Amino acid sequence: MEKVECIVVGGGLAGLSAAYGLAGAGAEVMVLERGDYAGAKNVTGGRLYVSPIRGFYPELWEEAPFERPVARELITMMGDGAHTTFELASDHLVAGPPQSYTVVRARLDQWLAEKVGEKGGMVVPGMKVDELLRKDGRIVGIRAGEDEIGADVVVVAEGVLRLLAEPAGLAARPDEKDHALGYKEVIELPAGVIEDRWNLNPGEGAAQLFLGTVTDGMMGGGFLYTNKESISLGVVVGMHAMKADGREIESHQLLERFKELPQIKPLVAGGTVAEYSAHAIPEGGIAKVPRLYGDGYVLAGDAAGLSLNALVTVRGMDFAIASGYHAAQAMLRAKAAGDFSAAGLASYEAALRDSFVLKDLETARAYPQFMEVPRLFRQYPTAVSRLFEDVFTVGPGPTPPLVKKAWRGVKRDFLRPSTLQDAWLARKL
Amino acid sequence: MDIVVCVKTNPDPQMVRIKDREPVIEAVPFKLGDLDKNALETAIQVRDAAGGKVVALTVAETNRKIKETIKDALAMGADEAVIVDDPAAATLDQAGVATVIAAAVKKLPACDLLLFGEGSSDNYTGQVPSRVAEKLGVPQVGYARKVEAAGDAVRCERSMDEMIETLELPLPAAVTVVSEINEPRIPSLMHIMKAGSKPTQVWSLADIGLDAGALAPKQEVLSNLAEEQDRKHIVFEGTVAEQAEAFVNALVKEGVVGR
Ligand SMILES: Cc1cc2nc3c(=O)[nH]c(=O)nc-3n(C[C@H](O)[C@H](O)[C@H](O)COP(=O)(O)OP(=O)(O)OC[C@H]3O[C@@H](n4cnc5c(N)ncnc54)[C@H](O)[C@@H]3O)c2cc1C
């Protein structure tokens, strides 16, 4: 059997980040990516938090092909007939090095693959891995078509579905209960139009999340990220919420409907749809993260369940890059020690535990359960808008005092046992 | 039989989008031309049947992308690759490209058969093969749908309107192939891995005795936009049968249907 030091399965951000670290240190690494090129099959909403990963490969982020630094954060709660938007525009978001950027994966992943190549790593696109090879309980290589290739270590960075990791016994089959489904369109608009519509300084970007009627009350939400000359617009829905609901509307129609909503239509008016995609998202949180290493392998990125939906922040790409980085470091240590067994690779999981990746997932342990609260996606967005509607209303007769109006709204929509129960659950967030 | 296959790398045409009547090629990955792959497949099959060697030859501005793309030819089964590095390759006209190819072929130790796709995936002028054949003074057949070694000759088949023509050319010869000739193989991982260790030479124009100045394009492309046509805005009136009749007549008149 032909053999290389390290095979990376999956040329997404996790796999490429691992390969970059390995190739940069002179290790022999081969990335196998089933898409026609790196990034071809990758879907993300659109925003990468760079602050957490800036310390890894600092030379990369200066020149990365990002879209726009996010200078405005918006959250829109959509109720029946009314919606409320909170908007944060802060110098701190972009002062110094910006904390986050919108990204287009086709561009970012291809660029990173190019960087891996420059460091001497081999990236093979158009190559689907069919099986992880196991021998005497350890992962010894991969099979692609007829060819079996051996490796000291296989980095399993195949993304959310675990079509390889599960049959090889490295992780459980993804459970629909722990996953959401995202639908997304990239809609082209001239840069000037984008800056006008979101009140942006030239070159700066906005990130907008939507809750409520956008998912028809199902667990999930909508997102909108401004790229250089396009916007990424999408809807995410919990898989089991969709199924349990047994509703008429097909999930992919949610995006069509979202675009037709009076709040959204003017934002996308005149745009051309350049791309459509759909993808699953792990949302099980820390409780569903499997053991991240074993004899001859490590799991990274979505394949390891490293992603976090904390309502106002959605993260996965920074975790993917960080896990790839730490996987590479652990492998280099294993190589130096000549030990590619689980013991030799254990420093990978230890490093992730010490880093923001598993710490932030631990902090967010309560989120998946909190997201089960159906009121979050139906009653509350409507109630918030209703409250503000009351506050801003001047009717024909005398207008009650402001505080009284607000209090009435709070009493009506929030002072209920169910809300208190939800608040109790929310204390852990 | 020593075979030289001339290949061109292009931005993957399937990934190129048109925006404001201009192709957007930013972030579009590079690929060997589709018809070039047919030519490569032909070369590999002829070599496997008759023995010899396959050299993939390209004229391009040499960078990592080109080297990576030319590796695809080696992975498919070419034995060697030659890149003639011309920093101005993108602006060469067909005469210039043919001059470079002819000079490179002369420098190769042996070339019995020159294979080309019938046209490139981007500009598709189909001129280069004939120009190269003329410069080298070798016979040429275009649009072959079958190519086989036949001793000191090469036998080609091509479809004419109502017949199939079989031609035999004495070697050395040049042949262009059509897409129906074969299904280019998709290289296996093992072949891709081995491609890295096959020889790839990079020659400068000076290496093949050329001077960049002499290659300056003799033609200038002013525009390559498809013609824009206004819609005719013809509305047919009357009963459905009358409308259908008038509609068909109009189509016939436009030459869209019938003769
Ligand atoms: C709709 C949506 C919105 C999101 N929004 C955000 C956001 O705003 N911010 C954020 O940080 N994260 C976001 N995420 C999460 C983020 O996109 C993922 O966490 C991240 O892409 C994971 O990277 P990865 O490299 O682990 O996996 P992927 O990017 O999925 O890469 C896996 C790669 O493996 C390849 N592959 C799979 N199987 C094989 C095989 N058998 N052989 C060869 N190759 C294979 C695939 O083609 C793919 O390229 C979002 C996700 C979705 C779906």
mmCIF file of N, CA, C and O in Angstrom, chain B residues 81-111:
data_model
loop_
_atom_site.group_PDB
_atom_site.id
_atom_site.type_symbol
_atom_site.label_atom_id
_atom_site.label_comp_id
_atom_site.label_asym_id
_atom_site.label_seq_id
_atom_site.Cartn_x
_atom_site.Cartn_y
_atom_site.Cartn_z
ATOM 1 N N ALA B 81 5.599 16.333 -19.229
ATOM 2 C CA ALA B 81 4.941 17.585 -19.582
ATOM 3 C C ALA B 81 5.995 18.622 -19.917
ATOM 4 O O ALA B 81 7.090 18.612 -19.345
ATOM 5 N N VAL B 82 5.677 19.468 -20.856
ATOM 6 C CA VAL B 82 6.548 20.597 -21.178
ATOM 7 C C VAL B 82 5.693 21.856 -21.133
ATOM 8 O O VAL B 82 4.633 21.921 -21.773
ATOM 9 N N ILE B 83 6.139 22.815 -20.350
ATOM 10 C CA ILE B 83 5.449 24.109 -20.328
ATOM 11 C C ILE B 83 6.383 25.114 -20.993
ATOM 12 O O ILE B 83 7.535 25.266 -20.566
ATOM 13 N N VAL B 84 5.926 25.736 -22.054
ATOM 14 C CA VAL B 84 6.726 26.819 -22.614
ATOM 15 C C VAL B 84 6.247 28.090 -21.934
ATOM 16 O O VAL B 84 5.086 28.475 -22.050
ATOM 17 N N ASP B 85 7.150 28.674 -21.188
ATOM 18 C CA ASP B 85 6.778 29.827 -20.369
ATOM 19 C C ASP B 85 6.843 31.102 -21.190
ATOM 20 O O ASP B 85 7.901 31.496 -21.663
ATOM 21 N N ASP B 86 5.685 31.706 -21.355
ATOM 22 C CA ASP B 86 5.660 33.010 -22.004
ATOM 23 C C ASP B 86 4.813 33.929 -21.132
ATOM 24 O O ASP B 86 3.593 33.763 -21.046
ATOM 25 N N PRO B 87 5.444 34.860 -20.460
ATOM 26 C CA PRO B 87 4.685 35.738 -19.554
ATOM 27 C C PRO B 87 3.556 36.451 -20.281
ATOM 28 O O PRO B 87 2.575 36.871 -19.670
ATOM 29 N N ALA B 88 3.682 36.576 -21.612
ATOM 30 C CA ALA B 88 2.643 37.275 -22.366
ATOM 31 C C ALA B 88 1.718 36.292 -23.072
ATOM 32 O O ALA B 88 1.002 36.656 -24.011
ATOM 33 N N ALA B 89 1.705 35.027 -22.611
ATOM 34 C CA ALA B 89 0.942 33.997 -23.318
ATOM 35 C C ALA B 89 -0.519 34.388 -23.532
ATOM 36 O O ALA B 89 -1.104 34.099 -24.575
ATOM 37 N N ALA B 90 -1.076 35.065 -22.535
ATOM 38 C CA ALA B 90 -2.510 35.373 -22.616
ATOM 39 C C ALA B 90 -2.820 36.320 -23.776
ATOM 40 O O ALA B 90 -3.951 36.358 -24.261
ATOM 41 N N THR B 91 -1.839 37.070 -24.214
ATOM 42 C CA THR B 91 -2.121 38.032 -25.295
ATOM 43 C C THR B 91 -1.664 37.526 -26.660
ATOM 44 O O THR B 91 -1.828 38.227 -27.659
ATOM 45 N N LEU B 92 -1.091 36.330 -26.726
ATOM 46 C CA LEU B 92 -0.663 35.798 -28.027
ATOM 47 C C LEU B 92 -1.864 35.602 -28.938
ATOM 48 O O LEU B 92 -2.948 35.246 -28.479
ATOM 49 N N ASP B 93 -1.674 35.792 -30.225
ATOM 50 C CA ASP B 93 -2.736 35.402 -31.151
ATOM 51 C C ASP B 93 -2.447 33.981 -31.649
ATOM 52 O O ASP B 93 -1.444 33.369 -31.276
ATOM 53 N N GLN B 94 -3.327 33.464 -32.494
ATOM 54 C CA GLN B 94 -3.183 32.069 -32.912
ATOM 55 C C GLN B 94 -1.857 31.829 -33.632
ATOM 56 O O GLN B 94 -1.228 30.784 -33.487
ATOM 57 N N ALA B 95 -1.429 32.814 -34.436
ATOM 58 C CA ALA B 95 -0.166 32.669 -35.159
ATOM 59 C C ALA B 95 0.987 32.562 -34.161
ATOM 60 O O ALA B 95 1.889 31.731 -34.315
ATOM 61 N N GLY B 96 0.927 33.383 -33.128
ATOM 62 C CA GLY B 96 1.981 33.365 -32.115
ATOM 63 C C GLY B 96 2.041 32.032 -31.394
ATOM 64 O O GLY B 96 3.120 31.448 -31.231
ATOM 65 N N VAL B 97 0.881 31.532 -30.978
ATOM 66 C CA VAL B 97 0.850 30.252 -30.260
ATOM 67 C C VAL B 97 1.407 29.152 -31.160
ATOM 68 O O VAL B 97 2.216 28.318 -30.730
ATOM 69 N N ALA B 98 0.992 29.167 -32.433
ATOM 70 C CA ALA B 98 1.450 28.129 -33.359
ATOM 71 C C ALA B 98 2.970 28.213 -33.539
ATOM 72 O O ALA B 98 3.652 27.181 -33.598
ATOM 73 N N THR B 99 3.501 29.410 -33.596
ATOM 74 C CA THR B 99 4.951 29.572 -33.741
ATOM 75 C C THR B 99 5.673 28.949 -32.550
ATOM 76 O O THR B 99 6.664 28.233 -32.705
ATOM 77 N N VAL B 100 5.145 29.223 -31.362
ATOM 78 C CA VAL B 100 5.778 28.686 -30.154
ATOM 79 C C VAL B 100 5.688 27.158 -30.139
ATOM 80 O O VAL B 100 6.680 26.466 -29.883
ATOM 81 N N ILE B 101 4.499 26.630 -30.450
ATOM 82 C CA ILE B 101 4.345 25.168 -30.417
ATOM 83 C C ILE B 101 5.288 24.513 -31.421
ATOM 84 O O ILE B 101 5.990 23.544 -31.106
ATOM 85 N N ALA B 102 5.333 25.068 -32.629
ATOM 86 C CA ALA B 102 6.175 24.469 -33.668
ATOM 87 C C ALA B 102 7.640 24.465 -33.222
ATOM 88 O O ALA B 102 8.349 23.460 -33.368
ATOM 89 N N ALA B 103 8.079 25.561 -32.639
ATOM 90 C CA ALA B 103 9.475 25.633 -32.199
ATOM 91 C C ALA B 103 9.741 24.638 -31.075
ATOM 92 O O ALA B 103 10.796 23.999 -31.024
ATOM 93 N N ALA B 104 8.763 24.495 -30.180
ATOM 94 C CA ALA B 104 8.938 23.558 -29.058
ATOM 95 C C ALA B 104 8.979 22.128 -29.566
ATOM 96 O O ALA B 104 9.787 21.315 -29.107
ATOM 97 N N VAL B 105 8.118 21.815 -30.519
ATOM 98 C CA VAL B 105 8.082 20.450 -31.060
ATOM 99 C C VAL B 105 9.430 20.120 -31.704
ATOM 100 O O VAL B 105 9.952 19.016 -31.566
ATOM 101 N N LYS B 106 9.992 21.114 -32.376
ATOM 102 C CA LYS B 106 11.297 20.873 -33.019
ATOM 103 C C LYS B 106 12.374 20.567 -31.988
ATOM 104 O O LYS B 106 13.307 19.832 -32.249
ATOM 105 N N LYS B 107 12.224 21.155 -30.816
ATOM 106 C CA LYS B 107 13.244 20.931 -29.798
ATOM 107 C C LYS B 107 13.089 19.564 -29.115
ATOM 108 O O LYS B 107 14.048 19.034 -28.550
ATOM 109 N N LEU B 108 11.897 19.016 -29.160
ATOM 110 C CA LEU B 108 11.692 17.701 -28.534
ATOM 111 C C LEU B 108 12.482 16.649 -29.310
ATOM 112 O O LEU B 108 12.614 16.746 -30.524
ATOM 113 N N PRO B 109 12.985 15.663 -28.587
ATOM 114 C CA PRO B 109 13.795 14.646 -29.281
ATOM 115 C C PRO B 109 13.008 13.916 -30.374
ATOM 116 O O PRO B 109 13.578 13.541 -31.390
ATOM 117 N N ALA B 110 11.733 13.710 -30.181
ATOM 118 C CA ALA B 110 10.974 12.966 -31.196
ATOM 119 C C ALA B 110 9.517 13.370 -31.159
ATOM 120 O O ALA B 110 8.972 13.654 -30.097
ATOM 121 N N CYS B 111 8.901 13.420 -32.311
ATOM 122 C CA CYS B 111 7.458 13.633 -32.379
ATOM 123 C C CYS B 111 6.926 13.016 -33.664
ATOM 124 O O CYS B 111 7.190 13.505 -34.756
#
